[in-house]
PDB file of C-alpha atoms in Angstrom:
ATOM      1  CA  MET A   1      -2.979  53.878 -52.649  1.00 43.00           C
ATOM      2  CA  HIS A   2      -4.112  54.846 -49.548  1.00 43.00           C
ATOM      3  CA  GLN A   3      -2.291  57.612 -47.241  1.00 44.00           C
ATOM      4  CA  GLY A   4       0.079  55.888 -44.874  1.00 52.00           C
ATOM      5  CA  GLY A   5      -0.745  55.630 -40.992  1.00 53.00           C
ATOM      6  CA  ASP A   6      -4.384  56.462 -41.467  1.00 52.00           C
ATOM      7  CA  ASP A   7      -6.005  53.340 -41.583  1.00 53.00           C
ATOM      8  CA  LEU A   8      -6.570  52.418 -37.615  1.00 52.00           C
ATOM      9  CA  GLU A   9      -9.546  52.470 -35.729  1.00 48.00           C
ATOM     10  CA  ASP A  10     -11.215  55.642 -35.485  1.00 44.00           C
ATOM     11  CA  ASP A  11     -10.755  56.969 -31.637  1.00 43.00           C
ATOM     12  CA  PHE A  12      -6.765  56.797 -32.247  1.00 41.00           C
ATOM     13  CA  VAL A  13      -4.799  60.000 -31.971  1.00 38.00           C
ATOM     14  CA  LEU A  14      -1.327  59.946 -33.377  1.00 41.00           C
ATOM     15  CA  ASP A  15       1.371  61.235 -31.547  1.00 42.00           C
ATOM     16  CA  ILE A  16       3.617  63.896 -33.066  1.00 38.00           C
ATOM     17  CA  PRO A  17       7.124  62.098 -33.428  1.00 39.00           C
ATOM     18  CA  GLU A  18       9.753  64.121 -31.551  1.00 38.00           C
ATOM     19  CA  GLU A  19      31.125  51.998 -42.680  1.00 38.00           C
ATOM     20  CA  GLU A  20      30.439  48.904 -44.670  1.00 38.00           C
ATOM     21  CA  ASN A  21      32.708  46.483 -43.148  1.00 40.00           C
ATOM     22  CA  ASP A  22      33.460  43.410 -45.370  1.00 39.00           C
ATOM     23  CA  GLY A  23      33.183  40.722 -42.501  1.00 37.00           C
ATOM     24  CA  PHE A  24      36.797  40.844 -41.823  1.00 34.00           C
ATOM     25  CA  HIS A  25      37.645  41.982 -38.266  1.00 39.00           C
ATOM     26  CA  VAL A  26      40.647  41.710 -35.832  1.00 35.00           C
ATOM     27  CA  ASP A  27      39.640  38.557 -34.446  1.00 39.00           C
ATOM     28  CA  ASP A  28      39.554  36.935 -38.043  1.00 39.00           C
ATOM     29  CA  ALA A  29      42.959  38.634 -38.820  1.00 36.00           C
ATOM     30  CA  GLN A  30      44.427  36.622 -36.024  1.00 37.00           C
ATOM     31  CA  ASP A  31      43.028  33.538 -37.024  1.00 38.00           C
ATOM     32  CA  PHE A  32      44.112  34.025 -40.555  1.00 32.00           C
ATOM     33  CA  VAL A  33      47.819  34.798 -39.183  1.00 34.00           C
ATOM     34  CA  SER A  34      47.292  31.746 -36.791  1.00 34.00           C
ATOM     35  CA  GLU A  35      46.685  29.413 -39.808  1.00 36.00           C
ATOM     36  CA  GLU A  36      49.709  30.843 -41.569  1.00 37.00           C
ATOM     37  CA  GLU A  37      52.069  30.317 -38.729  1.00 37.00           C
ATOM     38  CA  GLY A  38      50.533  26.863 -38.626  1.00 39.00           C
ATOM     39  CA  ASP A  39      51.366  25.711 -42.335  1.00 41.00           C
ATOM     40  CA  SER A  40      55.369  26.776 -41.417  1.00 40.00           C
ATOM     41  CA  ALA A  41      55.688  26.803 -37.652  1.00 41.00           C
ATOM     42  CA  GLY A  42      58.088  24.829 -36.355  1.00 42.00           C
ATOM     43  CA  GLN A  43      59.199  23.895 -40.054  1.00 44.00           C
ATOM     44  CA  PRO A  44      63.110  23.750 -40.257  1.00 44.00           C
ATOM     45  CA  GLU A  45      65.026  25.432 -43.094  1.00 44.00           C
ATOM     46  CA  ASP A  46      66.031  22.990 -45.742  1.00 46.00           C
ATOM     47  CA  GLY A  47      69.285  22.737 -44.431  1.00 45.00           C
ATOM     48  CA  GLN A  48      68.081  21.647 -40.874  1.00 44.00           C
ATOM     49  CA  ARG A  49      65.185  19.347 -41.983  1.00 45.00           C
ATOM     50  CA  ASP A  50      67.562  16.080 -41.796  1.00 46.00           C
ATOM     51  CA  GLN A  51      68.456  17.368 -38.096  1.00 48.00           C
ATOM     52  CA  ALA A  52      64.922  17.794 -36.861  1.00 46.00           C
ATOM     53  CA  GLY A  53      63.516  15.373 -34.436  1.00 53.00           C
ATOM     54  CA  PRO A  54      60.497  13.529 -33.983  1.00 55.00           C
ATOM     55  CA  SER A  55      59.516  15.971 -31.053  1.00 67.00           C
ATOM     56  CA  ASN A  56      59.693  18.712 -32.927  1.00 77.00           C
ATOM     57  CA  ALA A  57      57.088  17.233 -35.121  1.00 77.00           C
ATOM     58  CA  GLN A  58      54.981  16.143 -32.290  1.00 78.00           C
ATOM     59  CA  ALA A  59      55.016  19.917 -30.787  1.00 79.00           C
ATOM     60  CA  VAL A  60      53.870  21.444 -33.692  1.00 75.00           C
ATOM     61  CA  GLU A  61      50.940  18.974 -33.994  1.00 76.00           C
ATOM     62  CA  LYS A  62      49.758  19.709 -30.888  1.00 76.00           C
ATOM     63  CA  LYS A  63      49.784  23.398 -31.551  1.00 76.00           C
ATOM     64  CA  ARG A  64      47.627  22.728 -34.267  1.00 77.00           C
ATOM     65  CA  LYS A  65      45.318  20.993 -32.282  1.00 73.00           C
ATOM     66  CA  ARG A  66      45.156  23.554 -29.757  1.00 77.00           C
ATOM     67  CA  ARG A  67      44.409  26.283 -32.281  1.00 75.00           C
ATOM     68  CA  GLU A  68      41.653  24.148 -33.827  1.00 71.00           C
ATOM     69  CA  LYS A  69      40.042  23.538 -30.153  1.00 69.00           C
ATOM     70  CA  LEU A  70      40.148  26.979 -29.475  1.00 68.00           C
ATOM     71  CA  LYS A  71      38.373  28.247 -32.634  1.00 62.00           C
ATOM     72  CA  GLU A  72      35.514  25.676 -32.193  1.00 61.00           C
ATOM     73  CA  ARG A  73      34.908  26.614 -29.079  1.00 61.00           C
ATOM     74  CA  LYS A  74      34.930  30.570 -30.213  1.00 52.00           C
ATOM     75  CA  LYS A  75      32.064  29.467 -32.809  1.00 48.00           C
ATOM     76  CA  ARG A  76      30.031  27.491 -29.920  1.00 47.00           C
ATOM     77  CA  LYS A  77      30.170  30.510 -28.106  1.00 44.00           C
ATOM     78  CA  LEU A  78      28.980  32.723 -30.386  1.00 41.00           C
ATOM     79  CA  VAL A  79      26.068  30.601 -31.302  1.00 38.00           C
ATOM     80  CA  ASP A  80      25.057  29.504 -28.033  1.00 38.00           C
ATOM     81  CA  ASN A  81      24.979  33.195 -26.843  1.00 43.00           C
ATOM     82  CA  PRO A  82      23.705  35.572 -29.731  1.00 40.00           C
ATOM     83  CA  GLY A  83      23.869  38.331 -27.362  1.00 40.00           C
ATOM     84  CA  SER A  84      27.480  38.210 -28.016  1.00 38.00           C
ATOM     85  CA  LEU A  85      26.716  39.521 -31.182  1.00 40.00           C
ATOM     86  CA  VAL A  86      25.727  42.870 -30.522  1.00 40.00           C
ATOM     87  CA  ALA A  87      28.324  45.318 -31.014  1.00 40.00           C
ATOM     88  CA  VAL A  88      28.959  47.800 -27.787  1.00 42.00           C
ATOM     89  CA  ASP A  89      29.284  50.683 -29.948  1.00 59.00           C
ATOM     90  CA  SER A  90      26.332  50.942 -32.746  1.00 81.00           C
ATOM     91  CA  ILE A  91      25.331  53.483 -34.892  1.00 91.00           C
ATOM     92  CA  ALA A  92      21.587  52.965 -33.965  1.00 94.00           C
ATOM     93  CA  GLY A  93      22.239  55.667 -30.707  1.00 93.00           C
ATOM     94  CA  HIS A  94      23.298  58.240 -32.679  1.00 96.00           C
ATOM     95  CA  SER A  95      21.804  61.656 -33.749  1.00 96.00           C
ATOM     96  CA  THR A  96      19.196  62.256 -36.580  1.00 96.00           C
ATOM     97  CA  SER A  97      21.822  64.025 -38.594  1.00 96.00           C
ATOM     98  CA  GLU A  98      24.492  61.462 -38.332  1.00 96.00           C
ATOM     99  CA  LEU A  99      21.897  58.796 -38.857  1.00 97.00           C
ATOM    100  CA  ALA A 100      20.824  60.156 -42.127  1.00 97.00           C
ATOM    101  CA  ASN A 101      24.245  60.935 -43.390  1.00 96.00           C
ATOM    102  CA  TYR A 102      24.680  56.882 -42.591  1.00 96.00           C
ATOM    103  CA  LEU A 103      21.787  55.904 -44.579  1.00 97.00           C
ATOM    104  CA  SER A 104      22.658  58.263 -47.327  1.00 96.00           C
ATOM    105  CA  GLU A 105      26.255  56.484 -47.529  1.00 96.00           C
ATOM    106  CA  MET A 106      24.328  53.190 -47.571  1.00 97.00           C
ATOM    107  CA  GLN A 107      22.317  54.177 -50.665  1.00 97.00           C
ATOM    108  CA  LYS A 108      25.208  55.550 -52.342  1.00 96.00           C
ATOM    109  CA  LYS A 109      27.114  52.218 -52.114  1.00 96.00           C
ATOM    110  CA  THR A 110      23.871  50.391 -53.724  1.00 97.00           C
ATOM    111  CA  PHE A 111      23.224  52.812 -56.251  1.00 97.00           C
ATOM    112  CA  PRO A 112      26.773  53.940 -57.207  1.00 95.00           C
ATOM    113  CA  ASP A 113      26.011  55.360 -60.532  1.00 95.00           C
ATOM    114  CA  MET A 114      22.840  57.497 -59.278  1.00 95.00           C
ATOM    115  CA  SER A 115      23.559  61.180 -59.815  1.00 95.00           C
ATOM    116  CA  ALA A 116      23.304  63.280 -56.448  1.00 94.00           C
ATOM    117  CA  ILE A 117      20.119  64.694 -57.201  1.00 95.00           C
ATOM    118  CA  GLU A 118      18.760  61.159 -57.741  1.00 94.00           C
ATOM    119  CA  LEU A 119      19.870  59.865 -54.862  1.00 95.00           C
ATOM    120  CA  GLU A 120      18.111  62.989 -52.731  1.00 93.00           C
ATOM    121  CA  ALA A 121      15.061  62.204 -54.352  1.00 93.00           C
ATOM    122  CA  THR A 122      14.606  58.607 -53.068  1.00 93.00           C
ATOM    123  CA  ALA A 123      16.967  59.436 -49.736  1.00 95.00           C
ATOM    124  CA  VAL A 124      15.569  59.013 -46.458  1.00 96.00           C
ATOM    125  CA  PRO A 125      14.890  62.475 -45.328  1.00 96.00           C
ATOM    126  CA  GLU A 126      16.294  63.356 -41.554  1.00 97.00           C
ATOM    127  CA  SER A 127      12.466  64.492 -40.399  1.00 97.00           C
ATOM    128  CA  ALA A 128      11.582  60.681 -41.009  1.00 97.00           C
ATOM    129  CA  ILE A 129      14.212  59.534 -38.582  1.00 98.00           C
ATOM    130  CA  ALA A 130      13.293  59.024 -35.065  1.00 97.00           C
ATOM    131  CA  ASP A 131      15.638  60.281 -32.470  1.00 97.00           C
ATOM    132  CA  THR A 132      16.239  57.352 -30.260  1.00 97.00           C
ATOM    133  CA  THR A 133      19.433  59.017 -28.514  1.00 95.00           C
ATOM    134  CA  SER A 134      17.845  58.725 -24.972  1.00 95.00           C
ATOM    135  CA  TRP A 135      17.947  55.371 -24.828  1.00 96.00           C
ATOM    136  CA  GLN A 136      21.010  54.284 -23.185  1.00 93.00           C
ATOM    137  CA  GLU A 137      20.812  50.856 -22.670  1.00 94.00           C
ATOM    138  CA  PRO A 138      21.831  47.812 -24.884  1.00 94.00           C
ATOM    139  CA  ARG A 139      19.533  47.410 -27.847  1.00 95.00           C
ATOM    140  CA  THR A 140      18.779  43.630 -27.547  1.00 95.00           C
ATOM    141  CA  LEU A 141      16.031  41.505 -27.654  1.00 96.00           C
ATOM    142  CA  ASP A 142      15.184  41.522 -24.154  1.00 95.00           C
ATOM    143  CA  LYS A 143      15.056  45.180 -24.319  1.00 97.00           C
ATOM    144  CA  LEU A 144      12.757  45.561 -27.646  1.00 97.00           C
ATOM    145  CA  VAL A 145       9.520  46.031 -26.021  1.00 97.00           C
ATOM    146  CA  GLU A 146      10.770  48.649 -23.146  1.00 97.00           C
ATOM    147  CA  PHE A 147      12.764  50.386 -25.873  1.00 98.00           C
ATOM    148  CA  ILE A 148       9.461  50.682 -28.284  1.00 98.00           C
ATOM    149  CA  ILE A 149       7.018  51.970 -24.919  1.00 97.00           C
ATOM    150  CA  LYS A 150       9.835  54.537 -23.738  1.00 97.00           C
ATOM    151  CA  VAL A 151      11.538  55.622 -27.065  1.00 97.00           C
ATOM    152  CA  VAL A 152       8.602  55.262 -29.555  1.00 97.00           C
ATOM    153  CA  PRO A 153       5.187  55.458 -27.756  1.00 97.00           C
ATOM    154  CA  SER A 154       3.080  56.339 -30.555  1.00 97.00           C
ATOM    155  CA  LEU A 155       4.273  52.920 -32.121  1.00 97.00           C
ATOM    156  CA  ARG A 156       3.238  51.465 -28.963  1.00 96.00           C
ATOM    157  CA  THR A 157      -0.282  52.808 -29.347  1.00 95.00           C
ATOM    158  CA  ARG A 158      -0.722  51.947 -32.627  1.00 96.00           C
ATOM    159  CA  LEU A 159       0.231  48.175 -31.911  1.00 96.00           C
ATOM    160  CA  LEU A 160      -2.359  47.841 -29.397  1.00 94.00           C
ATOM    161  CA  GLN A 161      -4.809  48.885 -32.275  1.00 91.00           C
ATOM    162  CA  LYS A 162      -6.091  46.245 -35.203  1.00 79.00           C
ATOM    163  CA  SER A 163      -5.641  47.713 -38.607  1.00 80.00           C
ATOM    164  CA  LYS A 164      -9.134  47.886 -40.491  1.00 85.00           C
ATOM    165  CA  ALA A 165      -7.407  46.443 -43.620  1.00 93.00           C
ATOM    166  CA  THR A 166      -5.889  43.189 -44.132  1.00 95.00           C
ATOM    167  CA  GLY A 167      -1.952  42.788 -44.939  1.00 96.00           C
ATOM    168  CA  SER A 168      -1.580  46.783 -43.435  1.00 96.00           C
ATOM    169  CA  PRO A 169       0.685  46.658 -40.550  1.00 96.00           C
ATOM    170  CA  THR A 170       1.545  49.563 -38.775  1.00 97.00           C
ATOM    171  CA  LEU A 171       5.354  48.096 -38.068  1.00 98.00           C
ATOM    172  CA  LEU A 172       7.951  46.974 -40.501  1.00 98.00           C
ATOM    173  CA  PHE A 173      10.807  45.343 -38.837  1.00 98.00           C
ATOM    174  CA  VAL A 174      13.281  44.568 -40.870  1.00 98.00           C
ATOM    175  CA  THR A 175      16.359  42.286 -39.923  1.00 97.00           C
ATOM    176  CA  GLY A 176      19.017  39.937 -41.854  1.00 94.00           C
ATOM    177  CA  ALA A 177      18.179  36.406 -41.303  1.00 92.00           C
ATOM    178  CA  ALA A 178      15.263  34.178 -40.902  1.00 93.00           C
ATOM    179  CA  LEU A 179      16.316  32.820 -37.487  1.00 93.00           C
ATOM    180  CA  ARG A 180      16.362  36.338 -36.514  1.00 96.00           C
ATOM    181  CA  VAL A 181      12.993  36.962 -38.173  1.00 96.00           C
ATOM    182  CA  VAL A 182      11.737  34.125 -35.654  1.00 95.00           C
ATOM    183  CA  ASP A 183      13.045  35.644 -32.546  1.00 96.00           C
ATOM    184  CA  VAL A 184      11.909  39.170 -32.970  1.00 97.00           C
ATOM    185  CA  THR A 185       8.363  37.891 -33.712  1.00 97.00           C
ATOM    186  CA  ARG A 186       8.213  36.107 -30.915  1.00 96.00           C
ATOM    187  CA  VAL A 187       9.184  39.374 -28.743  1.00 97.00           C
ATOM    188  CA  LEU A 188       6.662  41.630 -30.541  1.00 97.00           C
ATOM    189  CA  LYS A 189       3.701  39.138 -29.386  1.00 95.00           C
ATOM    190  CA  ASP A 190       4.060  40.575 -26.231  1.00 96.00           C
ATOM    191  CA  LYS A 191       0.976  41.643 -24.216  1.00 94.00           C
ATOM    192  CA  ARG A 192       2.738  44.912 -23.335  1.00 95.00           C
ATOM    193  CA  LEU A 193       2.629  45.858 -27.078  1.00 95.00           C
ATOM    194  CA  ARG A 194      -0.416  44.140 -28.724  1.00 92.00           C
ATOM    195  CA  GLY A 195      -2.678  44.159 -25.529  1.00 91.00           C
ATOM    196  CA  ASP A 196      -6.120  42.651 -26.196  1.00 87.00           C
ATOM    197  CA  LYS A 197      -7.121  44.409 -29.587  1.00 87.00           C
ATOM    198  CA  GLY A 198      -3.514  44.107 -31.415  1.00 89.00           C
ATOM    199  CA  GLY A 199      -3.193  42.276 -34.606  1.00 92.00           C
ATOM    200  CA  GLU A 200      -1.278  39.467 -35.879  1.00 94.00           C
ATOM    201  CA  VAL A 201       2.251  39.582 -36.111  1.00 96.00           C
ATOM    202  CA  ALA A 202       3.644  38.371 -39.490  1.00 96.00           C
ATOM    203  CA  LYS A 203       6.727  36.604 -40.216  1.00 96.00           C
ATOM    204  CA  LEU A 204       8.174  36.978 -43.750  1.00 97.00           C
ATOM    205  CA  PHE A 205      11.151  35.414 -45.437  1.00 94.00           C
ATOM    206  CA  ALA A 206      11.774  33.073 -48.094  1.00 91.00           C
ATOM    207  CA  LYS A 207      13.235  30.248 -46.498  1.00 84.00           C
ATOM    208  CA  HIS A 208      10.520  27.469 -45.824  1.00 85.00           C
ATOM    209  CA  PHE A 209       7.760  29.882 -47.297  1.00 91.00           C
ATOM    210  CA  LYS A 210       7.084  30.504 -50.973  1.00 94.00           C
ATOM    211  CA  LEU A 211       5.862  34.208 -51.867  1.00 96.00           C
ATOM    212  CA  ALA A 212       2.096  32.997 -53.208  1.00 95.00           C
ATOM    213  CA  GLU A 213       2.054  31.476 -49.201  1.00 96.00           C
ATOM    214  CA  HIS A 214       2.464  35.233 -48.087  1.00 97.00           C
ATOM    215  CA  VAL A 215       0.442  36.768 -50.297  1.00 97.00           C
ATOM    216  CA  THR A 216      -2.339  34.177 -49.431  1.00 97.00           C
ATOM    217  CA  TYR A 217      -1.991  34.640 -45.451  1.00 97.00           C
ATOM    218  CA  LEU A 218      -1.668  38.747 -45.743  1.00 97.00           C
ATOM    219  CA  ARG A 219      -4.624  38.889 -47.932  1.00 96.00           C
ATOM    220  CA  ARG A 220      -6.878  37.140 -45.416  1.00 96.00           C
ATOM    221  CA  THR A 221      -5.269  38.411 -42.108  1.00 96.00           C
ATOM    222  CA  LYS A 222      -5.034  41.653 -40.252  1.00 95.00           C
ATOM    223  CA  VAL A 223      -1.816  42.188 -38.994  1.00 96.00           C
ATOM    224  CA  GLY A 224      -0.137  44.657 -36.666  1.00 96.00           C
ATOM    225  CA  ALA A 225       3.392  44.336 -37.202  1.00 97.00           C
ATOM    226  CA  ALA A 226       5.445  42.340 -39.771  1.00 98.00           C
ATOM    227  CA  VAL A 227       8.840  41.336 -38.996  1.00 98.00           C
ATOM    228  CA  GLY A 228      11.013  39.961 -42.196  1.00 97.00           C
ATOM    229  CA  THR A 229      13.969  40.228 -44.224  1.00 97.00           C
ATOM    230  CA  PRO A 230      14.565  42.865 -46.822  1.00 97.00           C
ATOM    231  CA  GLY A 231      14.237  40.531 -49.717  1.00 96.00           C
ATOM    232  CA  ARG A 232      10.782  38.698 -48.897  1.00 97.00           C
ATOM    233  CA  ILE A 233       9.270  42.229 -47.453  1.00 98.00           C
ATOM    234  CA  GLY A 234      10.393  44.044 -50.763  1.00 97.00           C
ATOM    235  CA  LYS A 235       8.860  41.547 -53.009  1.00 97.00           C
ATOM    236  CA  LEU A 236       5.713  41.716 -51.153  1.00 97.00           C
ATOM    237  CA  LEU A 237       5.431  45.695 -51.118  1.00 97.00           C
ATOM    238  CA  CYS A 238       6.785  46.153 -54.765  1.00 95.00           C
ATOM    239  CA  GLU A 239       5.526  42.773 -56.795  1.00 95.00           C
ATOM    240  CA  THR A 240       2.166  42.283 -54.857  1.00 96.00           C
ATOM    241  CA  ASP A 241      -0.629  44.452 -53.378  1.00 95.00           C
ATOM    242  CA  ALA A 242      -1.003  41.938 -50.541  1.00 97.00           C
ATOM    243  CA  LEU A 243       1.541  43.832 -48.347  1.00 97.00           C
ATOM    244  CA  THR A 244       0.294  47.837 -48.252  1.00 96.00           C
ATOM    245  CA  VAL A 245       1.698  50.890 -46.531  1.00 96.00           C
ATOM    246  CA  SER A 246      -1.996  52.079 -45.888  1.00 94.00           C
ATOM    247  CA  ALA A 247      -1.029  51.994 -42.131  1.00 96.00           C
ATOM    248  CA  LEU A 248       2.426  51.901 -41.818  1.00 97.00           C
ATOM    249  CA  SER A 249       3.851  54.265 -39.428  1.00 97.00           C
ATOM    250  CA  HIS A 250       7.296  52.815 -38.462  1.00 98.00           C
ATOM    251  CA  ILE A 251       9.798  50.887 -40.064  1.00 98.00           C
ATOM    252  CA  ILE A 252      12.434  49.659 -37.629  1.00 98.00           C
ATOM    253  CA  LEU A 253      16.095  48.430 -39.165  1.00 98.00           C
ATOM    254  CA  ASP A 254      17.886  45.982 -36.832  1.00 97.00           C
ATOM    255  CA  VAL A 255      21.058  47.437 -37.337  1.00 96.00           C
ATOM    256  CA  THR A 256      22.667  46.565 -34.104  1.00 94.00           C
ATOM    257  CA  PHE A 257      22.715  43.017 -34.396  1.00 94.00           C
ATOM    258  CA  ARG A 258      25.718  41.114 -35.864  1.00 93.00           C
ATOM    259  CA  ASP A 259      26.003  37.707 -36.992  1.00 89.00           C
ATOM    260  CA  THR A 260      28.807  35.221 -36.562  1.00 88.00           C
ATOM    261  CA  LYS A 261      31.053  37.453 -39.091  1.00 90.00           C
ATOM    262  CA  ARG A 262      30.146  40.384 -36.821  1.00 91.00           C
ATOM    263  CA  ARG A 263      28.253  42.165 -40.170  1.00 93.00           C
ATOM    264  CA  SER A 264      25.298  44.247 -39.380  1.00 94.00           C
ATOM    265  CA  LEU A 265      21.885  44.275 -42.005  1.00 96.00           C
ATOM    266  CA  LEU A 266      23.861  47.238 -43.607  1.00 96.00           C
ATOM    267  CA  ASP A 267      26.974  45.625 -43.731  1.00 94.00           C
ATOM    268  CA  ILE A 268      26.310  42.830 -45.982  1.00 94.00           C
ATOM    269  CA  PRO A 269      25.888  44.092 -49.478  1.00 96.00           C
ATOM    270  CA  GLU A 270      22.701  41.638 -50.404  1.00 96.00           C
ATOM    271  CA  THR A 271      20.721  42.669 -47.149  1.00 96.00           C
ATOM    272  CA  ARG A 272      21.949  46.272 -47.393  1.00 97.00           C
ATOM    273  CA  ASP A 273      20.622  46.573 -51.188  1.00 97.00           C
ATOM    274  CA  GLU A 274      17.395  45.054 -50.959  1.00 97.00           C
ATOM    275  CA  CYS A 275      17.026  47.129 -47.840  1.00 97.00           C
ATOM    276  CA  MET A 276      17.549  50.335 -50.208  1.00 97.00           C
ATOM    277  CA  ARG A 277      16.106  49.251 -52.979  1.00 96.00           C
ATOM    278  CA  THR A 278      12.755  47.845 -51.945  1.00 96.00           C
ATOM    279  CA  VAL A 279      11.907  48.865 -48.853  1.00 98.00           C
ATOM    280  CA  LEU A 280      13.271  52.053 -47.930  1.00 97.00           C
ATOM    281  CA  GLY A 281      13.407  52.447 -51.836  1.00 96.00           C
ATOM    282  CA  CYS A 282       9.777  51.314 -52.838  1.00 96.00           C
ATOM    283  CA  PRO A 283       8.028  54.090 -54.433  1.00 96.00           C
ATOM    284  CA  GLN A 284       4.941  54.209 -51.811  1.00 96.00           C
ATOM    285  CA  VAL A 285       7.544  54.014 -48.922  1.00 97.00           C
ATOM    286  CA  VAL A 286       9.552  57.148 -49.882  1.00 96.00           C
ATOM    287  CA  LYS A 287       6.300  59.129 -50.630  1.00 96.00           C
ATOM    288  CA  GLN A 288       5.195  58.292 -46.942  1.00 97.00           C
ATOM    289  CA  MET A 289       8.288  59.061 -45.833  1.00 97.00           C
ATOM    290  CA  LYS A 290       8.785  62.502 -46.978  1.00 95.00           C
ATOM    291  CA  ALA A 291       4.828  63.123 -46.343  1.00 96.00           C
ATOM    292  CA  GLY A 292       5.881  62.768 -42.695  1.00 96.00           C
ATOM    293  CA  LYS A 293       3.541  59.708 -42.239  1.00 97.00           C
ATOM    294  CA  ILE A 294       6.273  56.799 -41.662  1.00 97.00           C
ATOM    295  CA  GLN A 295       9.194  56.972 -39.336  1.00 98.00           C
ATOM    296  CA  VAL A 296      12.540  55.176 -39.237  1.00 98.00           C
ATOM    297  CA  VAL A 297      13.738  53.848 -36.260  1.00 98.00           C
ATOM    298  CA  LEU A 298      17.162  52.307 -35.973  1.00 98.00           C
ATOM    299  CA  PHE A 299      17.549  49.753 -33.455  1.00 97.00           C
TER     300      PHE A 299
END
């Protein structure tokens, strides 16, 4: 295995880097209560049923239809305005020590039976976590390019160069859904990051693409960045030789973005476990993080 972060053009100088929810929220609780009330609202007691007139039943039906319309409108708003799915207070803006503790807690949830010594052996060290506390603006896709330029300048410098080897990106951007992968890929193709020499931006997710197709693509393509879901990135890292860490210098975790249930990448058990087991827990990645060759950035 090549040493991480070394497989770029010869003139490059690397800069020296400076709680699970279950998807149930207040809004969901209100919807839940409303549905419960909907089953009983306006329903008279047994002794009063015979006295209840048709006007009462009509009022109950109108209330039910109103609730359904409000819920449908709310769902449409979330789909049409993905920016509204971003949490205002993101864990990503915290100090490196707090982020190290946060990732450690996520690791414990993935490996509940591991001893403290075993967990420590594969934990993300604080020294491998980028300090992004200087960034005070929203962590949204329209700010991603500026975030990289200002907060992680060494990454931007590397993205401007093309890796010497195929399938060896300098950046892995890990996010939880295929549609989000497509959106992030579009942003990372910005000329301010790639210039004229930068490598391709790979989209890596299981929907519509077989693992073999990604293996073939990576073996013939010089990629500067790879954006994907933890399941597909993990399989490529751990089960094939098509995706290597020979030039890998940064892993960005897309933890601020929330889905329609207000869950982040590490809130969802499936994506959290894949992230911890096969991406951050990949033996080659662990080795390079502990050697100071890979930085983890929470966005």
